[in-house]
Amino acid sequence: MNKSKAFKCGRKTVFSLLRAAILIEIGFIVLYPVIYMFSMAFRPVEQMYNPNVIWVPLSFTLDNIKQVWDFMEFPKAAWTTLYLDGICAVFQTAVCCVVGYGFARFNFKCRNLLFAVVIFTIIVPPSTTLISSYLQYRSFDFAYIFSALNWVFTGNFEGIRLLNTPFVMWLPALFGMGIRSGLFIFIYRQFFMGLPKELEEAAYIDGCGSYSCFARIILPNAKTEIITVLIFSLVWYYNDTYYSATYMDSLRTISTSLEYLNENLATLSPTGAVFDRYQVVTLVQAACLLVITPLTVFYIFMQRYFTESIQRTGIVG
Amino acid sequence: MKINSKTRSYERRREISGIIFILPWLIGLAVFFIRPIFSSLYYSFSEVNIDNGIVINYVGLAQYRELLTEDTEFLPSLFDAFKQIITDVPLILALSLFIALLLNQEFYGRTLARAVFFLPVIVASGIVLTLFSQDSFASGMMSENTNSALFGAYGLESMLQKMNLPSDIISGLTGVVNNVFNIVWQSGIQILLFLSGLQSIPQSFYEAASIEGANGWLSFWKITFPTLMPTMLVAIVYSIIDSFTYYANPVIKLIDTAYLGNMRFGYASAISWLYFLFIMIILALVFLFVGRSVKYRS
């Protein structure tokens, strides 16, 4: 008895060590650029010329961070990101959830064909549709609804100019056409199809309709999935520079201001002096560090929802 | 008879509810997707010139014919893209499932470990990675150690050429190493997908299995794996799409060159459409073969 306990304990230790080894090994590959970022961001620029300094600087400084903070107008960019991308992510998470449930649980005409279209929307790269989307947003209209609205408010019977307004991002997100919305619909659909049908059947017998059943029974069970999609959606909106830079060159998010910083750093120093190559490295890496920090913190708060299996109310197995 | 009409009206009601559930997406499809996608389809049959305003000449199938018979790059690129999927996707799936299983266990420092494996999700989809691969100092630093493989072909390719070793051996060896790094970097999304998929397996399944005397290995194959199959399908489809639409994919590069380099918008659209067709066929095969074997618990 004692012997087998000791054996079990030993096996557990070996297993823990093995797990630690694997995670550290693979974790290093992942961490490598971040270590580089830290190493560059906090070193005084003079030490870039010091051949003794490779990874760990002799002293640390916050100057680089401060400089890019001001360059990027970080608080302003963060606010823009929050209301632009944050709202997009919330819209997208909510709408895709509803649509995904529709595809998972209901039978209607052309369901499979429409679902194939959902998948198709993911594989179309943005560059394919860029020109016509741009023209469309320049004077946005659908079946003269928006022209009519415009006429009511301003007296001009023409499409609404959506470029350089947040609506150019919000509207597609709200109607399931945001960044990779199709993938989210797919994720939700797969999850809902995996839920036991008994959950809903019990509710239907109690006289619950489709909509209240969705709101009261399904949503509370989909917490992990909703959080997963929210995380992905926020990350992809946050990281997007393609759409933001094309449709809204006047509004700068954190990612587009990083791009802007990278392109203009050489000419934009406050003293008018041109930065040299090494200084650019420290500044750009400091900026990269600033860019990835908010999402990492957000994820650390969210990941606690990825623990323990969910106890489904009212159903065993 | 009465029952029959009642069930039919119930089914009809369900059908209407279903359409209402997907209505937001249907509206979005009509407003935001149909027009751009059809104009791009139309461009693929036309010569588009934007020198003096936009001039569109309908040329029929000429561009497709050129693509399939004259273009020396298109078919080989397509084949390369396909080969990449066959080799990488299974590795990505195995690795990410493995890491997700590890991260799902309870151990000291789990929050930190999970945060670390989330980094590829943040970094790989954004401008940060582009900046990192452009950073001459970083790549200079990397070419002095084994991590040069970290960012793929950039450091590795040049390193290979500098070494005067038999190219077959070198490319075989470093190809594997190179792949490992790339695969870890492409697995972030899949790890998170599996991690959240693992949360939906009720603990009671495992309790029942252990009472029946199943060990960890057995309950993985009998419980975890089958219950994860819906997530697996998402992960497979995502990995394939990610690989096909990655900016360094040979066909995507070809499209970008035709689009921005040569300003042949019509030709770029024609490549895109053949490419879409190809991807959709592959995905249809995946749904046909993998989708069949997915068992939903209802």
PDB file of C-alpha atoms in Angstrom, chain A residues 11-244:
ATOM      1  CA  ARG A  11       5.271   9.347 -10.992  1.00  0.00           C
ATOM      2  CA  LYS A  12       3.467  12.582 -10.282  1.00  0.00           C
ATOM      3  CA  THR A  13       6.731  14.429  -9.668  1.00  0.00           C
ATOM      4  CA  VAL A  14       8.283  13.078 -12.843  1.00  0.00           C
ATOM      5  CA  PHE A  15       5.186  14.084 -14.750  1.00  0.00           C
ATOM      6  CA  SER A  16       5.238  17.616 -13.295  1.00  0.00           C
ATOM      7  CA  LEU A  17       8.904  18.030 -14.195  1.00  0.00           C
ATOM      8  CA  LEU A  18       8.278  16.781 -17.698  1.00  0.00           C
ATOM      9  CA  ARG A  19       5.362  19.164 -18.108  1.00  0.00           C
ATOM     10  CA  ALA A  20       7.443  22.076 -16.818  1.00  0.00           C
ATOM     11  CA  ALA A  21      10.257  21.178 -19.202  1.00  0.00           C
ATOM     12  CA  ILE A  22       7.960  21.052 -22.220  1.00  0.00           C
ATOM     13  CA  LEU A  23       6.155  24.275 -21.350  1.00  0.00           C
ATOM     14  CA  ILE A  24       9.389  26.151 -20.685  1.00  0.00           C
ATOM     15  CA  GLU A  25      10.969  24.848 -23.878  1.00  0.00           C
ATOM     16  CA  ILE A  26       8.074  25.803 -26.128  1.00  0.00           C
ATOM     17  CA  GLY A  27       7.347  28.889 -24.063  1.00  0.00           C
ATOM     18  CA  PHE A  28      10.817  30.168 -24.832  1.00  0.00           C
ATOM     19  CA  ILE A  29      10.152  30.108 -28.567  1.00  0.00           C
ATOM     20  CA  VAL A  30       7.067  32.170 -27.941  1.00  0.00           C
ATOM     21  CA  LEU A  31       8.735  34.510 -25.501  1.00  0.00           C
ATOM     22  CA  TYR A  32      11.803  35.208 -27.601  1.00  0.00           C
ATOM     23  CA  PRO A  33      10.533  38.354 -29.359  1.00  0.00           C
ATOM     24  CA  VAL A  34       9.057  39.623 -26.116  1.00  0.00           C
ATOM     25  CA  ILE A  35      12.371  39.211 -24.336  1.00  0.00           C
ATOM     26  CA  TYR A  36      13.917  41.134 -27.209  1.00  0.00           C
ATOM     27  CA  MET A  37      11.297  43.854 -26.793  1.00  0.00           C
ATOM     28  CA  PHE A  38      11.999  44.173 -23.073  1.00  0.00           C
ATOM     29  CA  SER A  39      15.732  44.179 -23.662  1.00  0.00           C
ATOM     30  CA  MET A  40      15.500  46.973 -26.221  1.00  0.00           C
ATOM     31  CA  ALA A  41      12.718  49.047 -24.681  1.00  0.00           C
ATOM     32  CA  PHE A  42      14.382  49.626 -21.324  1.00  0.00           C
ATOM     33  CA  ARG A  43      17.971  50.178 -22.404  1.00  0.00           C
ATOM     34  CA  PRO A  44      19.507  53.620 -22.785  1.00  0.00           C
ATOM     35  CA  VAL A  45      20.279  54.117 -26.454  1.00  0.00           C
ATOM     36  CA  GLU A  46      24.038  54.622 -25.855  1.00  0.00           C
ATOM     37  CA  GLN A  47      24.302  50.983 -24.846  1.00  0.00           C
ATOM     38  CA  MET A  48      23.284  49.926 -28.335  1.00  0.00           C
ATOM     39  CA  TYR A  49      26.877  50.725 -29.334  1.00  0.00           C
ATOM     40  CA  ASN A  50      28.374  48.831 -26.424  1.00  0.00           C
ATOM     41  CA  PRO A  51      29.530  45.400 -27.643  1.00  0.00           C
ATOM     42  CA  ASN A  52      29.335  44.013 -24.093  1.00  0.00           C
ATOM     43  CA  VAL A  53      25.619  44.509 -23.948  1.00  0.00           C
ATOM     44  CA  ILE A  54      23.700  41.797 -25.720  1.00  0.00           C
ATOM     45  CA  TRP A  55      20.558  40.977 -23.777  1.00  0.00           C
ATOM     46  CA  VAL A  56      20.751  42.624 -20.349  1.00  0.00           C
ATOM     47  CA  PRO A  57      21.479  46.352 -20.379  1.00  0.00           C
ATOM     48  CA  LEU A  58      23.857  47.807 -17.788  1.00  0.00           C
ATOM     49  CA  SER A  59      21.207  50.227 -16.609  1.00  0.00           C
ATOM     50  CA  PHE A  60      17.536  50.710 -17.246  1.00  0.00           C
ATOM     51  CA  THR A  61      15.638  53.726 -18.468  1.00  0.00           C
ATOM     52  CA  LEU A  62      12.046  54.702 -19.085  1.00  0.00           C
ATOM     53  CA  ASP A  63      12.996  57.350 -21.646  1.00  0.00           C
ATOM     54  CA  ASN A  64      12.156  55.242 -24.687  1.00  0.00           C
ATOM     55  CA  ILE A  65       8.732  54.409 -23.328  1.00  0.00           C
ATOM     56  CA  LYS A  66       8.056  58.058 -22.461  1.00  0.00           C
ATOM     57  CA  GLN A  67       9.126  59.226 -25.892  1.00  0.00           C
ATOM     58  CA  VAL A  68       6.920  56.825 -27.843  1.00  0.00           C
ATOM     59  CA  TRP A  69       4.083  57.403 -25.374  1.00  0.00           C
ATOM     60  CA  ASP A  70       4.077  61.055 -26.430  1.00  0.00           C
ATOM     61  CA  PHE A  71       4.683  60.307 -30.112  1.00  0.00           C
ATOM     62  CA  MET A  72       1.795  57.918 -30.376  1.00  0.00           C
ATOM     63  CA  GLU A  73      -0.439  60.126 -28.231  1.00  0.00           C
ATOM     64  CA  PHE A  74      -1.058  56.935 -26.375  1.00  0.00           C
ATOM     65  CA  PRO A  75      -3.977  57.939 -24.113  1.00  0.00           C
ATOM     66  CA  LYS A  76      -5.884  59.353 -27.084  1.00  0.00           C
ATOM     67  CA  ALA A  77      -5.107  56.323 -29.248  1.00  0.00           C
ATOM     68  CA  ALA A  78      -6.139  54.025 -26.401  1.00  0.00           C
ATOM     69  CA  TRP A  79      -9.466  55.820 -26.077  1.00  0.00           C
ATOM     70  CA  THR A  80     -10.066  55.561 -29.842  1.00  0.00           C
ATOM     71  CA  THR A  81      -9.205  51.862 -29.726  1.00  0.00           C
ATOM     72  CA  LEU A  82     -11.548  51.325 -26.811  1.00  0.00           C
ATOM     73  CA  TYR A  83     -14.644  52.853 -28.347  1.00  0.00           C
ATOM     74  CA  LEU A  84     -13.910  51.792 -31.896  1.00  0.00           C
ATOM     75  CA  ASP A  85     -12.568  48.267 -31.532  1.00  0.00           C
ATOM     76  CA  GLY A  86     -14.153  47.531 -28.162  1.00  0.00           C
ATOM     77  CA  ILE A  87     -17.647  48.256 -29.450  1.00  0.00           C
ATOM     78  CA  CYS A  88     -16.946  46.311 -32.654  1.00  0.00           C
ATOM     79  CA  ALA A  89     -15.810  43.306 -30.616  1.00  0.00           C
ATOM     80  CA  VAL A  90     -18.903  43.414 -28.395  1.00  0.00           C
ATOM     81  CA  PHE A  91     -21.229  43.732 -31.404  1.00  0.00           C
ATOM     82  CA  GLN A  92     -19.480  40.931 -33.206  1.00  0.00           C
ATOM     83  CA  THR A  93     -19.475  38.599 -30.205  1.00  0.00           C
ATOM     84  CA  ALA A  94     -23.191  39.137 -29.605  1.00  0.00           C
ATOM     85  CA  VAL A  95     -24.406  38.957 -33.209  1.00  0.00           C
ATOM     86  CA  CYS A  96     -22.330  35.935 -34.188  1.00  0.00           C
ATOM     87  CA  CYS A  97     -23.669  34.131 -31.125  1.00  0.00           C
ATOM     88  CA  VAL A  98     -27.274  34.642 -32.243  1.00  0.00           C
ATOM     89  CA  VAL A  99     -26.511  33.708 -35.849  1.00  0.00           C
ATOM     90  CA  GLY A 100     -24.472  30.683 -34.821  1.00  0.00           C
ATOM     91  CA  TYR A 101     -27.385  29.431 -32.750  1.00  0.00           C
ATOM     92  CA  GLY A 102     -29.694  29.882 -35.733  1.00  0.00           C
ATOM     93  CA  PHE A 103     -27.412  27.720 -37.867  1.00  0.00           C
ATOM     94  CA  ALA A 104     -26.947  25.083 -35.175  1.00  0.00           C
ATOM     95  CA  ARG A 105     -30.473  24.370 -34.040  1.00  0.00           C
ATOM     96  CA  PHE A 106     -33.009  25.314 -36.704  1.00  0.00           C
ATOM     97  CA  ASN A 107     -33.900  23.784 -40.014  1.00  0.00           C
ATOM     98  CA  PHE A 108     -34.705  26.186 -42.796  1.00  0.00           C
ATOM     99  CA  LYS A 109     -34.420  26.272 -46.546  1.00  0.00           C
ATOM    100  CA  CYS A 110     -30.907  26.502 -48.004  1.00  0.00           C
ATOM    101  CA  ARG A 111     -29.330  26.208 -44.551  1.00  0.00           C
ATOM    102  CA  ASN A 112     -26.313  24.289 -45.781  1.00  0.00           C
ATOM    103  CA  LEU A 113     -25.843  26.542 -48.757  1.00  0.00           C
ATOM    104  CA  LEU A 114     -25.984  29.632 -46.531  1.00  0.00           C
ATOM    105  CA  PHE A 115     -23.551  28.037 -44.139  1.00  0.00           C
ATOM    106  CA  ALA A 116     -21.147  27.447 -47.018  1.00  0.00           C
ATOM    107  CA  VAL A 117     -21.447  31.187 -47.713  1.00  0.00           C
ATOM    108  CA  VAL A 118     -20.523  31.847 -44.054  1.00  0.00           C
ATOM    109  CA  ILE A 119     -17.312  29.880 -44.585  1.00  0.00           C
ATOM    110  CA  PHE A 120     -16.759  31.615 -47.901  1.00  0.00           C
ATOM    111  CA  THR A 121     -16.840  35.042 -46.204  1.00  0.00           C
ATOM    112  CA  ILE A 122     -13.781  34.032 -44.145  1.00  0.00           C
ATOM    113  CA  ILE A 123     -11.619  33.015 -47.079  1.00  0.00           C
ATOM    114  CA  VAL A 124     -12.072  36.208 -49.073  1.00  0.00           C
ATOM    115  CA  PRO A 125      -8.992  38.303 -48.295  1.00  0.00           C
ATOM    116  CA  PRO A 126      -9.713  42.012 -47.692  1.00  0.00           C
ATOM    117  CA  SER A 127      -7.667  43.116 -50.704  1.00  0.00           C
ATOM    118  CA  THR A 128     -10.095  41.397 -53.083  1.00  0.00           C
ATOM    119  CA  THR A 129     -13.025  43.567 -52.126  1.00  0.00           C
ATOM    120  CA  LEU A 130     -11.161  46.682 -51.077  1.00  0.00           C
ATOM    121  CA  ILE A 131     -11.893  48.935 -54.050  1.00  0.00           C
ATOM    122  CA  SER A 132     -15.602  48.320 -54.238  1.00  0.00           C
ATOM    123  CA  SER A 133     -16.006  48.440 -50.457  1.00  0.00           C
ATOM    124  CA  TYR A 134     -14.222  51.753 -50.388  1.00  0.00           C
ATOM    125  CA  LEU A 135     -16.445  53.170 -53.112  1.00  0.00           C
ATOM    126  CA  GLN A 136     -19.468  51.838 -51.267  1.00  0.00           C
ATOM    127  CA  TYR A 137     -18.546  53.473 -47.969  1.00  0.00           C
ATOM    128  CA  ARG A 138     -17.774  56.752 -49.682  1.00  0.00           C
ATOM    129  CA  SER A 139     -21.427  57.049 -50.515  1.00  0.00           C
ATOM    130  CA  PHE A 140     -23.212  54.437 -48.478  1.00  0.00           C
ATOM    131  CA  ASP A 141     -26.687  53.410 -49.451  1.00  0.00           C
ATOM    132  CA  PHE A 142     -28.924  50.400 -49.558  1.00  0.00           C
ATOM    133  CA  ALA A 143     -32.204  50.371 -51.467  1.00  0.00           C
ATOM    134  CA  TYR A 144     -32.308  54.191 -51.095  1.00  0.00           C
ATOM    135  CA  ILE A 145     -32.949  53.818 -47.340  1.00  0.00           C
ATOM    136  CA  PHE A 146     -29.888  55.792 -46.372  1.00  0.00           C
ATOM    137  CA  SER A 147     -30.380  58.383 -49.089  1.00  0.00           C
ATOM    138  CA  ALA A 148     -33.864  58.955 -47.750  1.00  0.00           C
ATOM    139  CA  LEU A 149     -32.544  59.287 -44.220  1.00  0.00           C
ATOM    140  CA  ASN A 150     -29.931  61.706 -45.426  1.00  0.00           C
ATOM    141  CA  TRP A 151     -32.615  63.702 -47.249  1.00  0.00           C
ATOM    142  CA  VAL A 152     -34.747  63.898 -44.091  1.00  0.00           C
ATOM    143  CA  PHE A 153     -31.875  65.261 -42.022  1.00  0.00           C
ATOM    144  CA  THR A 154     -29.809  67.320 -44.432  1.00  0.00           C
ATOM    145  CA  GLY A 155     -31.953  67.788 -47.524  1.00  0.00           C
ATOM    146  CA  ASN A 156     -29.482  66.056 -49.865  1.00  0.00           C
ATOM    147  CA  PHE A 157     -30.769  62.950 -51.545  1.00  0.00           C
ATOM    148  CA  GLU A 158     -27.513  61.010 -51.709  1.00  0.00           C
ATOM    149  CA  GLY A 159     -25.693  58.226 -49.908  1.00  0.00           C
ATOM    150  CA  ILE A 160     -24.117  58.842 -46.518  1.00  0.00           C
ATOM    151  CA  ARG A 161     -20.379  59.299 -46.305  1.00  0.00           C
ATOM    152  CA  LEU A 162     -19.223  56.670 -43.827  1.00  0.00           C
ATOM    153  CA  LEU A 163     -15.484  57.029 -44.368  1.00  0.00           C
ATOM    154  CA  ASN A 164     -13.650  58.454 -41.380  1.00  0.00           C
ATOM    155  CA  THR A 165     -16.547  57.765 -39.045  1.00  0.00           C
ATOM    156  CA  PRO A 166     -16.630  54.860 -36.572  1.00  0.00           C
ATOM    157  CA  PHE A 167     -19.737  53.527 -38.333  1.00  0.00           C
ATOM    158  CA  VAL A 168     -17.585  52.176 -41.122  1.00  0.00           C
ATOM    159  CA  MET A 169     -16.304  49.638 -38.573  1.00  0.00           C
ATOM    160  CA  TRP A 170     -19.373  49.331 -36.353  1.00  0.00           C
ATOM    161  CA  LEU A 171     -21.973  48.586 -39.027  1.00  0.00           C
ATOM    162  CA  PRO A 172     -20.296  45.518 -40.579  1.00  0.00           C
ATOM    163  CA  ALA A 173     -19.567  44.181 -37.082  1.00  0.00           C
ATOM    164  CA  LEU A 174     -23.211  44.643 -36.115  1.00  0.00           C
ATOM    165  CA  PHE A 175     -24.399  42.683 -39.148  1.00  0.00           C
ATOM    166  CA  GLY A 176     -22.024  39.739 -38.916  1.00  0.00           C
ATOM    167  CA  MET A 177     -19.641  41.020 -41.603  1.00  0.00           C
ATOM    168  CA  GLY A 178     -16.838  42.239 -39.350  1.00  0.00           C
ATOM    169  CA  ILE A 179     -13.295  40.903 -39.274  1.00  0.00           C
ATOM    170  CA  ARG A 180     -13.546  37.100 -39.468  1.00  0.00           C
ATOM    171  CA  SER A 181     -17.184  37.101 -38.350  1.00  0.00           C
ATOM    172  CA  GLY A 182     -17.731  33.931 -40.337  1.00  0.00           C
ATOM    173  CA  LEU A 183     -15.212  32.107 -38.182  1.00  0.00           C
ATOM    174  CA  PHE A 184     -17.006  33.196 -35.017  1.00  0.00           C
ATOM    175  CA  ILE A 185     -20.359  32.056 -36.384  1.00  0.00           C
ATOM    176  CA  PHE A 186     -18.690  28.721 -37.102  1.00  0.00           C
ATOM    177  CA  ILE A 187     -17.194  28.493 -33.587  1.00  0.00           C
ATOM    178  CA  TYR A 188     -20.574  29.181 -31.996  1.00  0.00           C
ATOM    179  CA  ARG A 189     -22.375  26.792 -34.310  1.00  0.00           C
ATOM    180  CA  GLN A 190     -20.031  23.956 -33.430  1.00  0.00           C
ATOM    181  CA  PHE A 191     -20.428  24.683 -29.728  1.00  0.00           C
ATOM    182  CA  PHE A 192     -24.223  24.835 -29.824  1.00  0.00           C
ATOM    183  CA  MET A 193     -24.408  21.641 -31.853  1.00  0.00           C
ATOM    184  CA  GLY A 194     -22.384  19.976 -29.122  1.00  0.00           C
ATOM    185  CA  LEU A 195     -24.813  21.041 -26.386  1.00  0.00           C
ATOM    186  CA  PRO A 196     -27.283  18.328 -25.378  1.00  0.00           C
ATOM    187  CA  LYS A 197     -30.713  18.891 -26.903  1.00  0.00           C
ATOM    188  CA  GLU A 198     -32.396  17.896 -23.636  1.00  0.00           C
ATOM    189  CA  LEU A 199     -31.496  21.345 -22.321  1.00  0.00           C
ATOM    190  CA  GLU A 200     -33.927  22.998 -24.692  1.00  0.00           C
ATOM    191  CA  GLU A 201     -36.485  20.216 -24.827  1.00  0.00           C
ATOM    192  CA  ALA A 202     -37.128  20.575 -21.117  1.00  0.00           C
ATOM    193  CA  ALA A 203     -37.620  24.303 -21.568  1.00  0.00           C
ATOM    194  CA  TYR A 204     -39.980  23.825 -24.524  1.00  0.00           C
ATOM    195  CA  ILE A 205     -42.106  21.422 -22.512  1.00  0.00           C
ATOM    196  CA  ASP A 206     -42.353  24.075 -19.819  1.00  0.00           C
ATOM    197  CA  GLY A 207     -43.759  26.425 -22.445  1.00  0.00           C
ATOM    198  CA  CYS A 208     -40.644  28.409 -23.235  1.00  0.00           C
ATOM    199  CA  GLY A 209     -40.414  29.893 -26.756  1.00  0.00           C
ATOM    200  CA  SER A 210     -37.356  29.772 -29.004  1.00  0.00           C
ATOM    201  CA  TYR A 211     -36.165  33.241 -28.061  1.00  0.00           C
ATOM    202  CA  SER A 212     -36.617  33.067 -24.309  1.00  0.00           C
ATOM    203  CA  CYS A 213     -35.100  29.588 -24.338  1.00  0.00           C
ATOM    204  CA  PHE A 214     -32.050  31.022 -26.095  1.00  0.00           C
ATOM    205  CA  ALA A 215     -31.770  33.881 -23.621  1.00  0.00           C
ATOM    206  CA  ARG A 216     -32.421  31.918 -20.439  1.00  0.00           C
ATOM    207  CA  ILE A 217     -31.056  28.440 -21.096  1.00  0.00           C
ATOM    208  CA  ILE A 218     -28.489  28.620 -23.865  1.00  0.00           C
ATOM    209  CA  LEU A 219     -26.653  31.860 -23.132  1.00  0.00           C
ATOM    210  CA  PRO A 220     -25.788  31.015 -19.504  1.00  0.00           C
ATOM    211  CA  ASN A 221     -24.293  27.731 -20.737  1.00  0.00           C
ATOM    212  CA  ALA A 222     -22.198  29.406 -23.426  1.00  0.00           C
ATOM    213  CA  LYS A 223     -20.121  31.590 -21.107  1.00  0.00           C
ATOM    214  CA  THR A 224     -16.736  30.071 -21.996  1.00  0.00           C
ATOM    215  CA  GLU A 225     -17.483  30.201 -25.697  1.00  0.00           C
ATOM    216  CA  ILE A 226     -18.628  33.816 -25.516  1.00  0.00           C
ATOM    217  CA  ILE A 227     -15.449  34.772 -23.675  1.00  0.00           C
ATOM    218  CA  THR A 228     -13.296  32.925 -26.217  1.00  0.00           C
ATOM    219  CA  VAL A 229     -14.933  34.736 -29.119  1.00  0.00           C
ATOM    220  CA  LEU A 230     -14.744  38.076 -27.308  1.00  0.00           C
ATOM    221  CA  ILE A 231     -11.002  37.598 -26.793  1.00  0.00           C
ATOM    222  CA  PHE A 232     -10.350  36.654 -30.446  1.00  0.00           C
ATOM    223  CA  SER A 233     -12.574  39.400 -31.737  1.00  0.00           C
ATOM    224  CA  LEU A 234     -10.936  42.054 -29.587  1.00  0.00           C
ATOM    225  CA  VAL A 235      -7.460  40.890 -30.559  1.00  0.00           C
ATOM    226  CA  TRP A 236      -8.223  40.960 -34.280  1.00  0.00           C
ATOM    227  CA  TYR A 237      -9.908  44.331 -34.167  1.00  0.00           C
ATOM    228  CA  TYR A 238      -7.153  45.701 -31.969  1.00  0.00           C
ATOM    229  CA  ASN A 239      -4.474  44.425 -34.331  1.00  0.00           C
ATOM    230  CA  ASP A 240      -6.208  45.517 -37.497  1.00  0.00           C
ATOM    231  CA  THR A 241      -4.406  48.202 -39.430  1.00  0.00           C
ATOM    232  CA  TYR A 242      -5.661  47.295 -42.892  1.00  0.00           C
ATOM    233  CA  TYR A 243      -9.267  48.404 -42.558  1.00  0.00           C
ATOM    234  CA  SER A 244      -8.598  51.157 -40.039  1.00  0.00           C
TER     235      SER A 244
END
